[in-house]
Coordinates of C-alpha atoms in Angstrom, one line a residue:
X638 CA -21.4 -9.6 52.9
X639 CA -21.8 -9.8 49.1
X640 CA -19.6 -8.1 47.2
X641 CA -21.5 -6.1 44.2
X642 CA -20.6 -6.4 40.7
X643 CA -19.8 -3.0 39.7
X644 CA -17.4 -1.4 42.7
X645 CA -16.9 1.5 40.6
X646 CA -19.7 3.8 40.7
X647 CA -18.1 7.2 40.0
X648 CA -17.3 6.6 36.3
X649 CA -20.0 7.2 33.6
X650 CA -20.7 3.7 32.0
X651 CA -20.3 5.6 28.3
X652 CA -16.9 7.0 29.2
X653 CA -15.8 3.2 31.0
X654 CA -17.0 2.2 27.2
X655 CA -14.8 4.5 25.7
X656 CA -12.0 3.4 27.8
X657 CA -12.9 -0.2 27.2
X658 CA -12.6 0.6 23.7
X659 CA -9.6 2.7 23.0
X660 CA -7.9 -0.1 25.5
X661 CA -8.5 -2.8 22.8
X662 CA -7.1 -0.6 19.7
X663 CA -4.3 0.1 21.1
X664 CA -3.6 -2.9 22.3
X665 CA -4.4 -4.1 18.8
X666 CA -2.5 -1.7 17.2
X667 CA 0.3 -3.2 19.6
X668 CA -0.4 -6.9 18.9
X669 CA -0.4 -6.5 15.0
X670 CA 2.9 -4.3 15.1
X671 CA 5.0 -6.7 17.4
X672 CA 3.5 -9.5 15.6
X673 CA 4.3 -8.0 12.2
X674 CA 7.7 -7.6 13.1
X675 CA 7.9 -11.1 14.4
X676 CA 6.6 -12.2 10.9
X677 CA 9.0 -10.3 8.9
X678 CA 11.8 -12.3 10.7
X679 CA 9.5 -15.7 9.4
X680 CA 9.1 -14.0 6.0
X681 CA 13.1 -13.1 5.4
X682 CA 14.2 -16.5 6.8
X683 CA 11.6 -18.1 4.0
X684 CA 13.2 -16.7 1.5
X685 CA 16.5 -17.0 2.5
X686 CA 15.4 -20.8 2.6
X687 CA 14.0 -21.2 -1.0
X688 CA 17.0 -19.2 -2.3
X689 CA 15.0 -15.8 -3.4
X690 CA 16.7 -12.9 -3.7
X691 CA 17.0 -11.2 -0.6
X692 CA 13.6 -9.1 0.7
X693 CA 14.7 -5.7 2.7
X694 CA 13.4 -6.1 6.2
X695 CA 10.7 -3.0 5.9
X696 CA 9.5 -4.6 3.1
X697 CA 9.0 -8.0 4.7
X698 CA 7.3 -6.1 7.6
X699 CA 4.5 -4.2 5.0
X700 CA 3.8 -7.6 3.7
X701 CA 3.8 -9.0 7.0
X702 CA 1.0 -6.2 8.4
X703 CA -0.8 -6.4 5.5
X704 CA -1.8 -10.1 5.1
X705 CA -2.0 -10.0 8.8
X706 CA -4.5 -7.3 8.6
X707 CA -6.6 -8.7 5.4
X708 CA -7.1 -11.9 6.8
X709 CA -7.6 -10.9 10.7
X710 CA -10.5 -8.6 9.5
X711 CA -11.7 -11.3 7.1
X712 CA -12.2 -13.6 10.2
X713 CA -13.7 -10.7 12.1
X714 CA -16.4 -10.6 9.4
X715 CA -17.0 -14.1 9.1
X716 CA -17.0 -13.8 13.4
X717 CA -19.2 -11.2 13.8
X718 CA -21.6 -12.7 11.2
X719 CA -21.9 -15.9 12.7
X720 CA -22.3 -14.3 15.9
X721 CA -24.7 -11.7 14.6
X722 CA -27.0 -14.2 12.9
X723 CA -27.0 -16.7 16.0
X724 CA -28.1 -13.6 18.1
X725 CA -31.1 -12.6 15.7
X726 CA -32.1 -16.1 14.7
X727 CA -31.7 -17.8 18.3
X728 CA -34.5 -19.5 19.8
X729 CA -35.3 -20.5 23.4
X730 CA -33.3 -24.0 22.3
X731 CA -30.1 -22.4 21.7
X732 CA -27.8 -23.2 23.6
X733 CA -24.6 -20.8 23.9
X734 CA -22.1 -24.0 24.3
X735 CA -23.0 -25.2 21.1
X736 CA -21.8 -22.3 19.3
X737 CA -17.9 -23.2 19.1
X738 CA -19.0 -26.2 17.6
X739 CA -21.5 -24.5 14.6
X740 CA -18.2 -24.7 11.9
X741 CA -17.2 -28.1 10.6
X742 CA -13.6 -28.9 10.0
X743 CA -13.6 -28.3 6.8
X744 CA -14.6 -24.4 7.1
X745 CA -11.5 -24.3 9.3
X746 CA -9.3 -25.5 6.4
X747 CA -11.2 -23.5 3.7
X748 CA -10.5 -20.5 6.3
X749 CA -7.1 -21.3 6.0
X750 CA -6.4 -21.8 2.7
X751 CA -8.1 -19.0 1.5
X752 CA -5.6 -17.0 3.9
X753 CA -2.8 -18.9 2.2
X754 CA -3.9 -17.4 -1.3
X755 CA -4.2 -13.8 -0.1
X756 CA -1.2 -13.8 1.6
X757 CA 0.3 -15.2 -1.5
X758 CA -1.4 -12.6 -3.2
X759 CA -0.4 -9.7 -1.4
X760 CA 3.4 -10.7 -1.5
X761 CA 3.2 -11.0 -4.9
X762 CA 1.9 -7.7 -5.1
X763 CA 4.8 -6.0 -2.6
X764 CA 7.7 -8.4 -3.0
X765 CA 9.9 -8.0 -6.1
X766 CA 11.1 -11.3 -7.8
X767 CA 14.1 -9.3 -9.3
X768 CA 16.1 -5.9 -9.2
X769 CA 14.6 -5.0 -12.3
X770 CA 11.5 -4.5 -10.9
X771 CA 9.0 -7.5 -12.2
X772 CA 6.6 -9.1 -9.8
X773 CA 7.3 -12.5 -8.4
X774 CA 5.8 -15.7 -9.9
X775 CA 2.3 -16.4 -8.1
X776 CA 3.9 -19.9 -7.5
X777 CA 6.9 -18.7 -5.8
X778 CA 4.4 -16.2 -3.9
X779 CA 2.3 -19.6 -2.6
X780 CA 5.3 -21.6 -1.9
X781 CA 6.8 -18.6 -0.4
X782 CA 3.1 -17.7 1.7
X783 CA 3.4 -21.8 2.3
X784 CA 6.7 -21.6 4.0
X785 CA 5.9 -18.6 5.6
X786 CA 2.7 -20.1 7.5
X787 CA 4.8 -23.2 8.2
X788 CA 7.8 -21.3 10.3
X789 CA 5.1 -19.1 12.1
X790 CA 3.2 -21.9 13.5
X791 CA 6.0 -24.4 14.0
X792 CA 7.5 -20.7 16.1
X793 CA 3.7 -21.0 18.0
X794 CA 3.9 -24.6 19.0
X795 CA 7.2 -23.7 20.1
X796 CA 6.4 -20.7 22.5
X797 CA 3.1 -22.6 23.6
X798 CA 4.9 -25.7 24.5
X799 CA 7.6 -23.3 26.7
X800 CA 4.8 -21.8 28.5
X801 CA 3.0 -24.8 29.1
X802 CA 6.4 -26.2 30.3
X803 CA 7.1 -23.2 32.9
X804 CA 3.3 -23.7 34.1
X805 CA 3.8 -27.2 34.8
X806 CA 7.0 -26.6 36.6
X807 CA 5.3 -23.9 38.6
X808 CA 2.8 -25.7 39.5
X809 CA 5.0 -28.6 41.0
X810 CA 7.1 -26.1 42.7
X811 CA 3.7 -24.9 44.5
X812 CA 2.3 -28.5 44.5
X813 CA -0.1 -28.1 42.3

């Protein structure tokens, strides 16, 4: 017997919408908070590295949300207009496999850099460079946003190469 695509037929599809939805803001909401506390650990230890004065921990945590937020919805845009004009413009001859490859490398790098700049932006906005209340040095901000981007993904290539560790020995444990 076939098994049909929708087993639940009691809910309204507008209200499993609604559920859909408020499911992926919160768990949003959760991601950018744990996340943003995880990066206020990278953003004290960077500055504890290039010898600048010590940044509370609430304050690295506002800078961390923040640039997290500016340049996640930054993406989004760039995302959803990609994926907006693809949809209006497509012909029969698109092909939806071909879409991951529509950027270059190089957009990839802009993307990044440009995330580098506001983030070194927005700390040199929040951050103070000394007690008597100055703002810090937009080079210190960039090597700071530098450093910053450098300990969170060296702390991602970390946790991805665990998991992909604990995979592989699952799977020769199972004999996969």
């Amino acid at each position: 017997l076939p098994i049909p695509y929708n087993l639940d037929t009691s809910m309204d599809d507008s209200l499993l919408f609604a559920f859909k939805t408020l499911g992926g803001l919160v768990g949003f909401a959760l991601g950018a908070g744990i996340g943003s506390l995880v990066g206020a650990i990278w953003l004290r230890l960077a500055a504890t590295w290039l010898n600048f004065a010590d940044i509370p921990y609430w304050t690295a945590f506002r800078c961390s949300l923040v640039s997290g937020l500016v340049v996640a919805s930054i993406n989004l845009a760039v995302g959803f207009n990609h994926g907006l004009s693809f949809r209006l413009l497509a012909d029969d001859s698109f092909q939806v496999n071909s879409l991951p490859f529509q950027y270059g490398p190089t957009f990839f790098l802009y993307s990044i850099i440009l995330g580098l700049m506001l983030t070194a932006v927005i700390f040199r906005r929040i951050i103070q460079a000394k007690s008597d209340n100055q703002l810090m040095a937009f080079g210190d901000a960039v090597s700071l946003a530098s450093l910053y981007y450098t300990i969170s993904f060296l702390a991602f290539v970390i946790c991805g190469a665990v998991v992909f560790l604990a995979i592989a020995i699952l799977l020769s444990f199972i004999g996969g």
